[in-house]
CSV table of C-alpha atoms in Angstrom, one decimal:
chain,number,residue,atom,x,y,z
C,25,UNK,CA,0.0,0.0,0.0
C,26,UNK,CA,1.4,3.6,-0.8
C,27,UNK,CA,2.0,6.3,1.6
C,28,UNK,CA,-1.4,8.2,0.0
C,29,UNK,CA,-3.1,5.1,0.9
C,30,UNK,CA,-1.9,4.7,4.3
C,31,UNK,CA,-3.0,8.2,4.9
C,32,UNK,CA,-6.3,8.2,3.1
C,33,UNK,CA,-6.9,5.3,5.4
C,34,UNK,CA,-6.0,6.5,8.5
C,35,UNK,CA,-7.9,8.2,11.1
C,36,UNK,CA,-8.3,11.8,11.1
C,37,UNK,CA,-8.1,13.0,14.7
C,38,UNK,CA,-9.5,16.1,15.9
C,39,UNK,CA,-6.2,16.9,18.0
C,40,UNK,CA,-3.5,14.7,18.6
C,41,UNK,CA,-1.2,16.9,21.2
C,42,UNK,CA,1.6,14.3,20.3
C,43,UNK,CA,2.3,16.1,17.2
C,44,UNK,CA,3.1,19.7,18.6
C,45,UNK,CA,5.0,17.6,21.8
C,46,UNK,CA,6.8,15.7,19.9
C,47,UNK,CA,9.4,18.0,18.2
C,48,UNK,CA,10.1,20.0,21.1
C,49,UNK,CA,10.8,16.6,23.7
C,50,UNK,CA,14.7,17.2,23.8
C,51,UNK,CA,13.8,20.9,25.1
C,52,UNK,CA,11.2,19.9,27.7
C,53,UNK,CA,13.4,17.1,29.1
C,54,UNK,CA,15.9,19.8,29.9
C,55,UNK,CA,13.9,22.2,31.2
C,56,UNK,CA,11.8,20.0,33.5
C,57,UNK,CA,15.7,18.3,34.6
C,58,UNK,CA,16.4,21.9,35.7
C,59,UNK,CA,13.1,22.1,37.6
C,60,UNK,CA,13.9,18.7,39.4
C,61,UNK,CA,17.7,19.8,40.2
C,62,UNK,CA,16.5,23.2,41.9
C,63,UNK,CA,14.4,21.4,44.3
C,64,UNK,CA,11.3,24.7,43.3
C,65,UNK,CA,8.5,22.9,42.8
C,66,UNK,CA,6.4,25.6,43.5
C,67,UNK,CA,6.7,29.8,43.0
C,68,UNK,CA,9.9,28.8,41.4
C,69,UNK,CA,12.2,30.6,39.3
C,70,UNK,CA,10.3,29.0,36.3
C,71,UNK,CA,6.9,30.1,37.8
C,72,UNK,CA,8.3,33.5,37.7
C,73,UNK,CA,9.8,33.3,34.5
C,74,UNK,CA,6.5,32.2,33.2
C,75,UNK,CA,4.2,35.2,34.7
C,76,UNK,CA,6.6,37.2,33.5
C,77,UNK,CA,6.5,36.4,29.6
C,78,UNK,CA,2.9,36.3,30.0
C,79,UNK,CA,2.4,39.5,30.4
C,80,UNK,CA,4.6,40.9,28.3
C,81,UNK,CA,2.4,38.3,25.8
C,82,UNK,CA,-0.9,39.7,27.1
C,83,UNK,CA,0.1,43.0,27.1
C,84,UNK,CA,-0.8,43.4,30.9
C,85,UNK,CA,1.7,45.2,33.9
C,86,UNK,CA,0.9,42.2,36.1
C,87,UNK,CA,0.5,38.1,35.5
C,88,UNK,CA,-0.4,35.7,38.7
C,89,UNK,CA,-0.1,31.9,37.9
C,90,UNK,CA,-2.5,29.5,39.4
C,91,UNK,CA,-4.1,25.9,39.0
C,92,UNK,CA,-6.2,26.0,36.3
C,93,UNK,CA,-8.3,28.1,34.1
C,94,UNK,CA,-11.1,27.4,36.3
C,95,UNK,CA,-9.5,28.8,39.4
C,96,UNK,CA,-8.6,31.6,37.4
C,97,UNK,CA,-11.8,32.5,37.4
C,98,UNK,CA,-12.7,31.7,40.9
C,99,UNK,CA,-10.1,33.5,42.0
C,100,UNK,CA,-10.9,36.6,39.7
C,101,UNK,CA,-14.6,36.9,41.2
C,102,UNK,CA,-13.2,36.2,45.0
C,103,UNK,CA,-10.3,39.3,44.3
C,104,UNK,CA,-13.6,41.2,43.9
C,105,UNK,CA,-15.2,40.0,47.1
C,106,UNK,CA,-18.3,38.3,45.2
C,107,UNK,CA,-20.4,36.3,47.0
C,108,UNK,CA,-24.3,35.7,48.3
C,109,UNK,CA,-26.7,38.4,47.0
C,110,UNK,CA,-24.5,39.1,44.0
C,111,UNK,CA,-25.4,38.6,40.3
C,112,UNK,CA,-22.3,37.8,37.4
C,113,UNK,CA,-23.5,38.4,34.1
C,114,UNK,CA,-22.4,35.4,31.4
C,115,UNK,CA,-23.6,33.9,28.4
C,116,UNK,CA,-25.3,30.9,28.7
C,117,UNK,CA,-23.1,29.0,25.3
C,118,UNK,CA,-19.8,28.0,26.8
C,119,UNK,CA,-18.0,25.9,29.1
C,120,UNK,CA,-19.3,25.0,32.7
C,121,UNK,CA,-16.0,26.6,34.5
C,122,UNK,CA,-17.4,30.4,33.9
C,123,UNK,CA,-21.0,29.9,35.7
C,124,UNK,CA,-19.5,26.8,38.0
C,125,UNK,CA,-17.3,29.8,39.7
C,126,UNK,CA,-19.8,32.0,40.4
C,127,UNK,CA,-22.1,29.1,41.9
C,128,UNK,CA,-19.4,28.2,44.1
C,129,UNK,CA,-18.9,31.7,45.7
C,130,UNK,CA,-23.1,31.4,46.1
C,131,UNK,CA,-23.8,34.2,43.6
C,132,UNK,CA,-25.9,34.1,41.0
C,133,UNK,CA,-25.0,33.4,37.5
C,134,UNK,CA,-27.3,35.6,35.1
C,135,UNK,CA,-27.3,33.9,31.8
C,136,UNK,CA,-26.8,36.6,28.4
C,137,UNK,CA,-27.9,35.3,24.7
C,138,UNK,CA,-25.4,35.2,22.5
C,139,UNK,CA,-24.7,36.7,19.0
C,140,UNK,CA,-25.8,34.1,16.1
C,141,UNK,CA,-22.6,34.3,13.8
C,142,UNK,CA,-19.7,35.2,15.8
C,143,UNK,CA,-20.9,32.9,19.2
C,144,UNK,CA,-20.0,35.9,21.7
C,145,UNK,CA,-21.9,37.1,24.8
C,146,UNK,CA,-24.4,40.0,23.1
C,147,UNK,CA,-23.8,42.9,24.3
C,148,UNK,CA,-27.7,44.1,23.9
C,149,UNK,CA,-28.4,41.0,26.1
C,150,UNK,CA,-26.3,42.0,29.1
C,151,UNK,CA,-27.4,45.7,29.1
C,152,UNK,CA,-30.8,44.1,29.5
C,153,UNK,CA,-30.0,41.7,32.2
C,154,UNK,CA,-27.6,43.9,34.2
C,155,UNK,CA,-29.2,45.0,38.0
C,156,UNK,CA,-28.3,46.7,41.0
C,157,UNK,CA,-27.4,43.6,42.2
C,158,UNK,CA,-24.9,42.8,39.1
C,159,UNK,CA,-21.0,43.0,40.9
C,160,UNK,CA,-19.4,41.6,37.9
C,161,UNK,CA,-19.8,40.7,33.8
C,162,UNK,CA,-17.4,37.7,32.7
C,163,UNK,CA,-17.7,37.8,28.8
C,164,UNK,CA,-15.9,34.5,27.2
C,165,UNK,CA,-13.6,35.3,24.1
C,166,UNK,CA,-15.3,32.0,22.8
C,167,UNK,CA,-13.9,29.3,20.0
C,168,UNK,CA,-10.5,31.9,19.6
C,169,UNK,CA,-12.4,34.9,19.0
C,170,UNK,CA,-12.7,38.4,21.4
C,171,UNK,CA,-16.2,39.6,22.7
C,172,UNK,CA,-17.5,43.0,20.8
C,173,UNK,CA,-15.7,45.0,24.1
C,174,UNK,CA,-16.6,48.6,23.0
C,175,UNK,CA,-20.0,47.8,23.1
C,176,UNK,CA,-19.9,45.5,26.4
C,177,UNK,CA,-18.2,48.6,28.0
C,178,UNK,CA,-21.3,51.2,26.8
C,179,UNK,CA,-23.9,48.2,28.1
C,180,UNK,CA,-21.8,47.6,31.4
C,181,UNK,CA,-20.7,51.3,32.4
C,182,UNK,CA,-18.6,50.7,35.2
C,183,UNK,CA,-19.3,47.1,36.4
C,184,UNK,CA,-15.9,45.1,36.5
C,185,UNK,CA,-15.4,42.8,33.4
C,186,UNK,CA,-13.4,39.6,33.8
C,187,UNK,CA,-12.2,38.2,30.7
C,188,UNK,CA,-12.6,34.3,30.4
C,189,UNK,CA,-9.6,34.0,28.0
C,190,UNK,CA,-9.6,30.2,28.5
C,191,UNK,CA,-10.0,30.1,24.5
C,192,UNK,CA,-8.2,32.7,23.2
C,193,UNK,CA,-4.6,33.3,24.0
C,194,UNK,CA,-2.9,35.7,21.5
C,195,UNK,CA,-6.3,36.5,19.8
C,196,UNK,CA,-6.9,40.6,19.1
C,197,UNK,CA,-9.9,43.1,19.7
C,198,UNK,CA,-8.5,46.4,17.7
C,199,UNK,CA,-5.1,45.8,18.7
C,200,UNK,CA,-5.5,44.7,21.8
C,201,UNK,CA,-4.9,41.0,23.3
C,202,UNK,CA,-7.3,38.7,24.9
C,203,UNK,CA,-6.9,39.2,29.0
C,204,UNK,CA,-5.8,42.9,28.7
C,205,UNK,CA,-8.8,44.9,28.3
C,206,UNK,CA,-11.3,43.6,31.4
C,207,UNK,CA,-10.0,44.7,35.4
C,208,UNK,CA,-8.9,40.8,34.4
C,209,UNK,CA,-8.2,38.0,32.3
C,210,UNK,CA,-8.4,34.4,33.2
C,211,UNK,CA,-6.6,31.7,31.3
C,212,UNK,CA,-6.4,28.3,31.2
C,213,UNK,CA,-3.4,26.0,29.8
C,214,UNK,CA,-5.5,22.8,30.2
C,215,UNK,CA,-3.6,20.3,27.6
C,216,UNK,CA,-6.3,20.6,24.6
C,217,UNK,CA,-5.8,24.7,24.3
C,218,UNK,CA,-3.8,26.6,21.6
C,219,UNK,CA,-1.3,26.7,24.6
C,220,UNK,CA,-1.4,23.6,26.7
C,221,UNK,CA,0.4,22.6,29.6
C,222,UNK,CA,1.3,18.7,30.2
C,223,UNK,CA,-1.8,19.2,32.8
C,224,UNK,CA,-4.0,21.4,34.4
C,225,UNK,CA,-2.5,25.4,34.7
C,226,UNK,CA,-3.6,29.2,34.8
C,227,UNK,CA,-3.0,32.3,34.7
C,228,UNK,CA,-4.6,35.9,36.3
C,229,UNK,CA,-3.9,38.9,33.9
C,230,UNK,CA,-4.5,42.9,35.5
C,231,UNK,CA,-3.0,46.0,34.9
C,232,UNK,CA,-4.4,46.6,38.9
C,233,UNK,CA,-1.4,46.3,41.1
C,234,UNK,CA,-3.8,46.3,44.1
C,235,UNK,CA,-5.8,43.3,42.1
C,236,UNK,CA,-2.5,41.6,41.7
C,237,UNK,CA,-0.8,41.3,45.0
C,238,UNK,CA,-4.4,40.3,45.8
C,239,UNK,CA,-5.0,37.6,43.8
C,240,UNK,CA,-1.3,36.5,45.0
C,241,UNK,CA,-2.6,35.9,48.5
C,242,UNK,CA,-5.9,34.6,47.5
C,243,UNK,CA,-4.1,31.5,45.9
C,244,UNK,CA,-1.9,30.4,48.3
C,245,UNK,CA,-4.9,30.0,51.3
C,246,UNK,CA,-4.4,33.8,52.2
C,247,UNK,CA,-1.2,33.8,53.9
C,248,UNK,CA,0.6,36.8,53.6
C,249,UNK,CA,3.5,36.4,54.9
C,250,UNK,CA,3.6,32.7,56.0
C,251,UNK,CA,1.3,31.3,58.4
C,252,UNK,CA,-0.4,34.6,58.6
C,253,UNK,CA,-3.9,35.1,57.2
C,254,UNK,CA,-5.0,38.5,56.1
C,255,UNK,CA,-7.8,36.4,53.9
C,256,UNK,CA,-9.6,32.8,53.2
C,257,UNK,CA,-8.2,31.7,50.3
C,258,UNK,CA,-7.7,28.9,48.2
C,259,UNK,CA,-4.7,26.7,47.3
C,260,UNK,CA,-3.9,27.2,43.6
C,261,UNK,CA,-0.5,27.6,42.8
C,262,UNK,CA,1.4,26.8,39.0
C,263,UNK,CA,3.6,24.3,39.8
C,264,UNK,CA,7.3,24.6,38.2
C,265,UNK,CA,7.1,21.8,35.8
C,266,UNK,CA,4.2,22.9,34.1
C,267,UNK,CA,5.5,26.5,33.6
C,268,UNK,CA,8.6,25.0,32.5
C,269,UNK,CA,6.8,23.1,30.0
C,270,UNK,CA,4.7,26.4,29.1
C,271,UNK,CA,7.9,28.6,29.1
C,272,UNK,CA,9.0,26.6,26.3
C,273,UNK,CA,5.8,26.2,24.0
C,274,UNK,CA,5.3,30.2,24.1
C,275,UNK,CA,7.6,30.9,22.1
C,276,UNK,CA,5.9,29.1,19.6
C,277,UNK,CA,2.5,30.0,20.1
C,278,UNK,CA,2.2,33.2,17.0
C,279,UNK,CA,3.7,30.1,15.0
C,280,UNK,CA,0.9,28.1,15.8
C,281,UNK,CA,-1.2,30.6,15.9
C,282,UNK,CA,-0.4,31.3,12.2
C,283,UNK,CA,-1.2,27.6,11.4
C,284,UNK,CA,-4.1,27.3,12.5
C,285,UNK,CA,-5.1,30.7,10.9
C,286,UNK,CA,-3.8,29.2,7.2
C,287,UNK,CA,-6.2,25.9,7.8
C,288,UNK,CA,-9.2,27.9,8.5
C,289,UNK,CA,-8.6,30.1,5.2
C,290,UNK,CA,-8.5,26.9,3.6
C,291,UNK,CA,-11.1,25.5,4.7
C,292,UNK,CA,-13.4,28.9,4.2
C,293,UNK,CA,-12.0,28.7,0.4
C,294,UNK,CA,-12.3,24.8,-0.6
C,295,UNK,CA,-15.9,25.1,1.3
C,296,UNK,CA,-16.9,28.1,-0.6
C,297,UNK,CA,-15.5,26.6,-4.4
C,298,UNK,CA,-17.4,23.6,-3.6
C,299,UNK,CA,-20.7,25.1,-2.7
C,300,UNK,CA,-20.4,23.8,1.1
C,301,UNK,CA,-21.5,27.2,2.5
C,302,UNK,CA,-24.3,27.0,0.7
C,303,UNK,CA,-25.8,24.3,3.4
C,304,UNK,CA,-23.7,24.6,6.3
C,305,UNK,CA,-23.2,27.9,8.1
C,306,UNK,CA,-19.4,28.9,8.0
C,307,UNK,CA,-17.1,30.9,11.3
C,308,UNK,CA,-17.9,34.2,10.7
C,309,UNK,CA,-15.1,36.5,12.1
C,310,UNK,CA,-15.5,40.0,13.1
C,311,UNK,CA,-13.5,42.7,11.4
C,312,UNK,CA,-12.2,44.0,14.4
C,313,UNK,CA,-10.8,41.0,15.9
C,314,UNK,CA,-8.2,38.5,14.6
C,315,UNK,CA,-9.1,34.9,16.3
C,316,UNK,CA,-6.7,32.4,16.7
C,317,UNK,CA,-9.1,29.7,16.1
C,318,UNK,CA,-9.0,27.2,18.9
C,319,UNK,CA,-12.0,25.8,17.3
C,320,UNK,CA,-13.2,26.1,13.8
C,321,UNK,CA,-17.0,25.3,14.2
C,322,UNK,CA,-19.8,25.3,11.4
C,323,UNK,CA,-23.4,25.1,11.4
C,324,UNK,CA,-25.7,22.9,10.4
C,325,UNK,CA,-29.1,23.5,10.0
C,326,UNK,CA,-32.1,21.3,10.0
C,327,UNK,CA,-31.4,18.8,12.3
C,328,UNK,CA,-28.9,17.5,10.7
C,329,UNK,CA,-25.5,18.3,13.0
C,330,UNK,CA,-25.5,14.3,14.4
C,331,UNK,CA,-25.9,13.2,11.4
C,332,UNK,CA,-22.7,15.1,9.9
C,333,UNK,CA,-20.9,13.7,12.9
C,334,UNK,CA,-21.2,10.6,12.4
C,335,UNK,CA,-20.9,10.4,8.7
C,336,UNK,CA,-17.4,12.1,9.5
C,337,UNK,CA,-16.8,9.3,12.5
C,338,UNK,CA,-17.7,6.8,10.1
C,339,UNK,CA,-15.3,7.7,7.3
C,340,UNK,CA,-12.6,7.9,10.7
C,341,UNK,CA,-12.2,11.9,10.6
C,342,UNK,CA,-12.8,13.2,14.6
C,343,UNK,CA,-15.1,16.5,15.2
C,344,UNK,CA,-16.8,17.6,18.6
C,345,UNK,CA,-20.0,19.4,19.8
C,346,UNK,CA,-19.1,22.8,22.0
C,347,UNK,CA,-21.5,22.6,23.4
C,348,UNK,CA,-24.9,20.5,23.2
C,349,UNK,CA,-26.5,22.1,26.1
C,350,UNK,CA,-26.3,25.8,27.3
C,351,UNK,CA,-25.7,26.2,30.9
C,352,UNK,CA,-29.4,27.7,31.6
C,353,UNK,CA,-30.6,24.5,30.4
C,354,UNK,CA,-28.6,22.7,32.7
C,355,UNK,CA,-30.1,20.7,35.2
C,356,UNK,CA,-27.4,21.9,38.1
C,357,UNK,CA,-29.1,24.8,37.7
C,358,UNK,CA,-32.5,24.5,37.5
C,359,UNK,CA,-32.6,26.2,40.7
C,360,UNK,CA,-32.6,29.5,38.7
C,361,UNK,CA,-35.9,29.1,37.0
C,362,UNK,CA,-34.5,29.5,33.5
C,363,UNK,CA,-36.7,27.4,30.6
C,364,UNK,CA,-36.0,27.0,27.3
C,365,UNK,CA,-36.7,30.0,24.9
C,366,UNK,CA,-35.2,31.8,27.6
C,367,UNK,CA,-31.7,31.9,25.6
C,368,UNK,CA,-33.0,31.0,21.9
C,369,UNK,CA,-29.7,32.2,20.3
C,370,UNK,CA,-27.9,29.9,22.4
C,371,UNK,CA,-30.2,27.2,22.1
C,372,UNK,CA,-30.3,27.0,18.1
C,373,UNK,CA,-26.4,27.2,18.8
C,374,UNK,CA,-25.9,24.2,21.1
C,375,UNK,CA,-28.0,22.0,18.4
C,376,UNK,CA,-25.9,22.8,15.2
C,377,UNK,CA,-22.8,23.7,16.2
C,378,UNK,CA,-20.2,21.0,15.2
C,379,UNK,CA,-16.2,22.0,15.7
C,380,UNK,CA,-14.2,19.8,12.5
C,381,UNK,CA,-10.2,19.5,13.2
C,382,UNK,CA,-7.5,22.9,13.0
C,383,UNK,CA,-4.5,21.8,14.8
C,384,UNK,CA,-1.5,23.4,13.3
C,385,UNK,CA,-0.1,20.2,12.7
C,386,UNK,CA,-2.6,18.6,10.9
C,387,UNK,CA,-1.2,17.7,7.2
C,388,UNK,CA,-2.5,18.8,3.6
C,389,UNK,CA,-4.3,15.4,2.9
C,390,UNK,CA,-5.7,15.3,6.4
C,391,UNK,CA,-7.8,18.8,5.8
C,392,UNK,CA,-8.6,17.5,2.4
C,393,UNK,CA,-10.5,14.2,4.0
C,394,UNK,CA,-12.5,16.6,6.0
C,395,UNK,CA,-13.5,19.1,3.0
C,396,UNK,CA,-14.1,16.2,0.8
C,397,UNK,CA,-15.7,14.1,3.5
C,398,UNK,CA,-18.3,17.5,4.3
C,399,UNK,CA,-18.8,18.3,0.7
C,400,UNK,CA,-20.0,14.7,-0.1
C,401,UNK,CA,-22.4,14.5,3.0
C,402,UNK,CA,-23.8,17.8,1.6
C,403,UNK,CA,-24.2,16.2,-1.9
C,404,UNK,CA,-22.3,18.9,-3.9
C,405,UNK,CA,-18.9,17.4,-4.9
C,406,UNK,CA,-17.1,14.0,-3.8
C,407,UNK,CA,-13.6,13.5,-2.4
C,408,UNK,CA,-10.8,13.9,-3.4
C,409,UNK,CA,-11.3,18.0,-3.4
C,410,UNK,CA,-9.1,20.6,-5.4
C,411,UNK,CA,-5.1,21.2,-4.2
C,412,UNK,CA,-4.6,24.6,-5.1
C,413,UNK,CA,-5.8,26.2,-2.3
């Protein structure tokens, strides 16, 4: 069997975190032998290191490492004293982490609609659902892409805005980075992201000095200095050999950035030759923003989004659903008297939305599988597909 064979044959993942390790093993073996010799397992030089190129990534005066992205958050509403009797204003189409934080501090999670072709918190919505009672508003820069923030600032006034930048590392609103333009940004490095760690890790980002040192004590149980509480706080520290492994993969990341950014123009142009966007719904990207496409994710009207999927699983090409059920729907919080219709934005989202593979690494012939595999599902061409774009 050829090589072509072997590779039209063989599964098309929708990430394989292998590929992006694998080149760079020789480099992480050393760095994480320097963690072990140094005996700094924890607020190490490498920690420090780590913060440190973050902001200057971000754009930010200040960077505080922590656990994960979902104690980023956490520890982003609990810097601001949010608790019982609050509200947070969120959209209702993401992950769990951004309204499972504000449930744990016994606020209230207020659920925003979202807008229908770039997937982003609307900023109509939260001007609408925004009370006295409303201590914070934690957009999500969702899929790689930033949240309109110009007009989440005229619908917010001056509530604090806490980025959930879990998604989009790198990614631009008019020039400005994801996690730079809130009172905070909260990132997470969980393994699958466009800048994974080799486990769970996260980051705080502020311009607030006050915030920062903050948000310093708040993660190591509130001791400041040792043994001395000034505040309850939580243990969520970046441990040394994840930054170490993070210290190395950032100066990568515009690289892969810029990968991922060539595979979703190819896909836009092969989908649009073939006639593909004539029955599935394509990314739509806002002119003032410049994603970095953690997920490139289609529609697909008319009920037929599970049937796509498994016509792709069937022809061994991966692709996932982010995210089948908004959080108002869920049944954790049912508690809050939301019903469906509440959120119908979100809801028409969570049953077409289908996310096909982008990984930077992901070959030529891989991307063509897909294309070809989506174009014949929609009956308007067959595989192979064209090679000139």
């Amino acid at each position: 069997m050829t090589t072509n064979a072997l590779e039209l044959h063989a599964p098309v993942p929708m990430l394989d975190v292998n590929r992006q390790n694998g080149p760079l093993m020789a480099e992480f073996e050393r760095v994480i032998g320097e963690v072990a010799r140094s005996g700094a397992f924890v607020h190490g030089p490498a920690c420090k290191q780590f913060e440190a190129a973050s902001a200057a990534f971000c754009g930010v005066e200040h960077a505080v490492g922590c656990a994960s992205g979902s104690d980023a958050l956490l520890l982003g509403l609990m810097a601001l004293d949010i608790g019982p009797g609050d509200e947070v204003v969120l959209p209702s189409f993401t992950f769990f982490a951004t309204a499972g934080a504000v449930w744990r501090l016994g606020a209230r999670p207020v659920f925003a609609d979202i807008l229908p072709g770039t997937f982003n918190i609307d900023p109509a919505d939260v001007a609408r659902k925004v009370t006295r009672a409303t201590k914070a508003v934690m957009p999500v820069h969702l899929f790689g892409q930033c949240v309109d923030m110009d007009a989440l600032r005229e619908a917010t006034g001056d509530i604090p805005i806490i980025e959930d930048s879990a998604q989009s590392i790198g990614a631009t609103y008019r020039g400005q980075q994801s996690g730079s333009m809130g009172l905070m940004g909260c990132l997470s490095y969980y393994p699958t992201k466009n800048l994974g760690a080799w486990g769970d890790a996260g980051l705080i980002t502020t311009n607030d000095a006050g915030v920062a040192a903050k948000l310093r004590i708040l993660r190591d149980h509130g001791m400041n200095p040792r043994y001395y509480h000034s505040l309850v706080g939580i243990n969520s520290r970046l441990d040394a050999i994840q930054a170490a492994v993070l210290n190395v993969k950032l100066n990568h990341l515009n690289d892969w950035a810029a990968g991922r950014e060539q595979n979703a123009r190819r896909y836009a142009a092969q989908f649009a030759r073939l006639g593909v966007d004539r029955h599935l719904g394509l990314p739509q990207v806002a002119p003032e923003c410049v994603s970095v496409w953690n997920q490139f994710t289609i529609r697909v009207p008319g009920g037929r989004r599970d049937a796509l999927q498994q016509f792709l699983s069937d022809h061994k090409i991966g692709s996932a659903v982010y995210y089948p059920i908004p959080l108002h729907l869920q049944k954790c919080f049912a508690d809050l008297g939301c019903q469906r219709g509440d959120l119908p934005v979100s809801e028409q989202a969570a049953e077409e939305v289908l996310s096909l593979p982008i990984y930077p690494e992901m070959t030529r012939d891989e991307q063509d599988r897909v294309i070809g595999a989506i174009a014949e599902f929609c009956g308007v061409a067959a595989m192979p597909v064209s090679r000139a774009a």
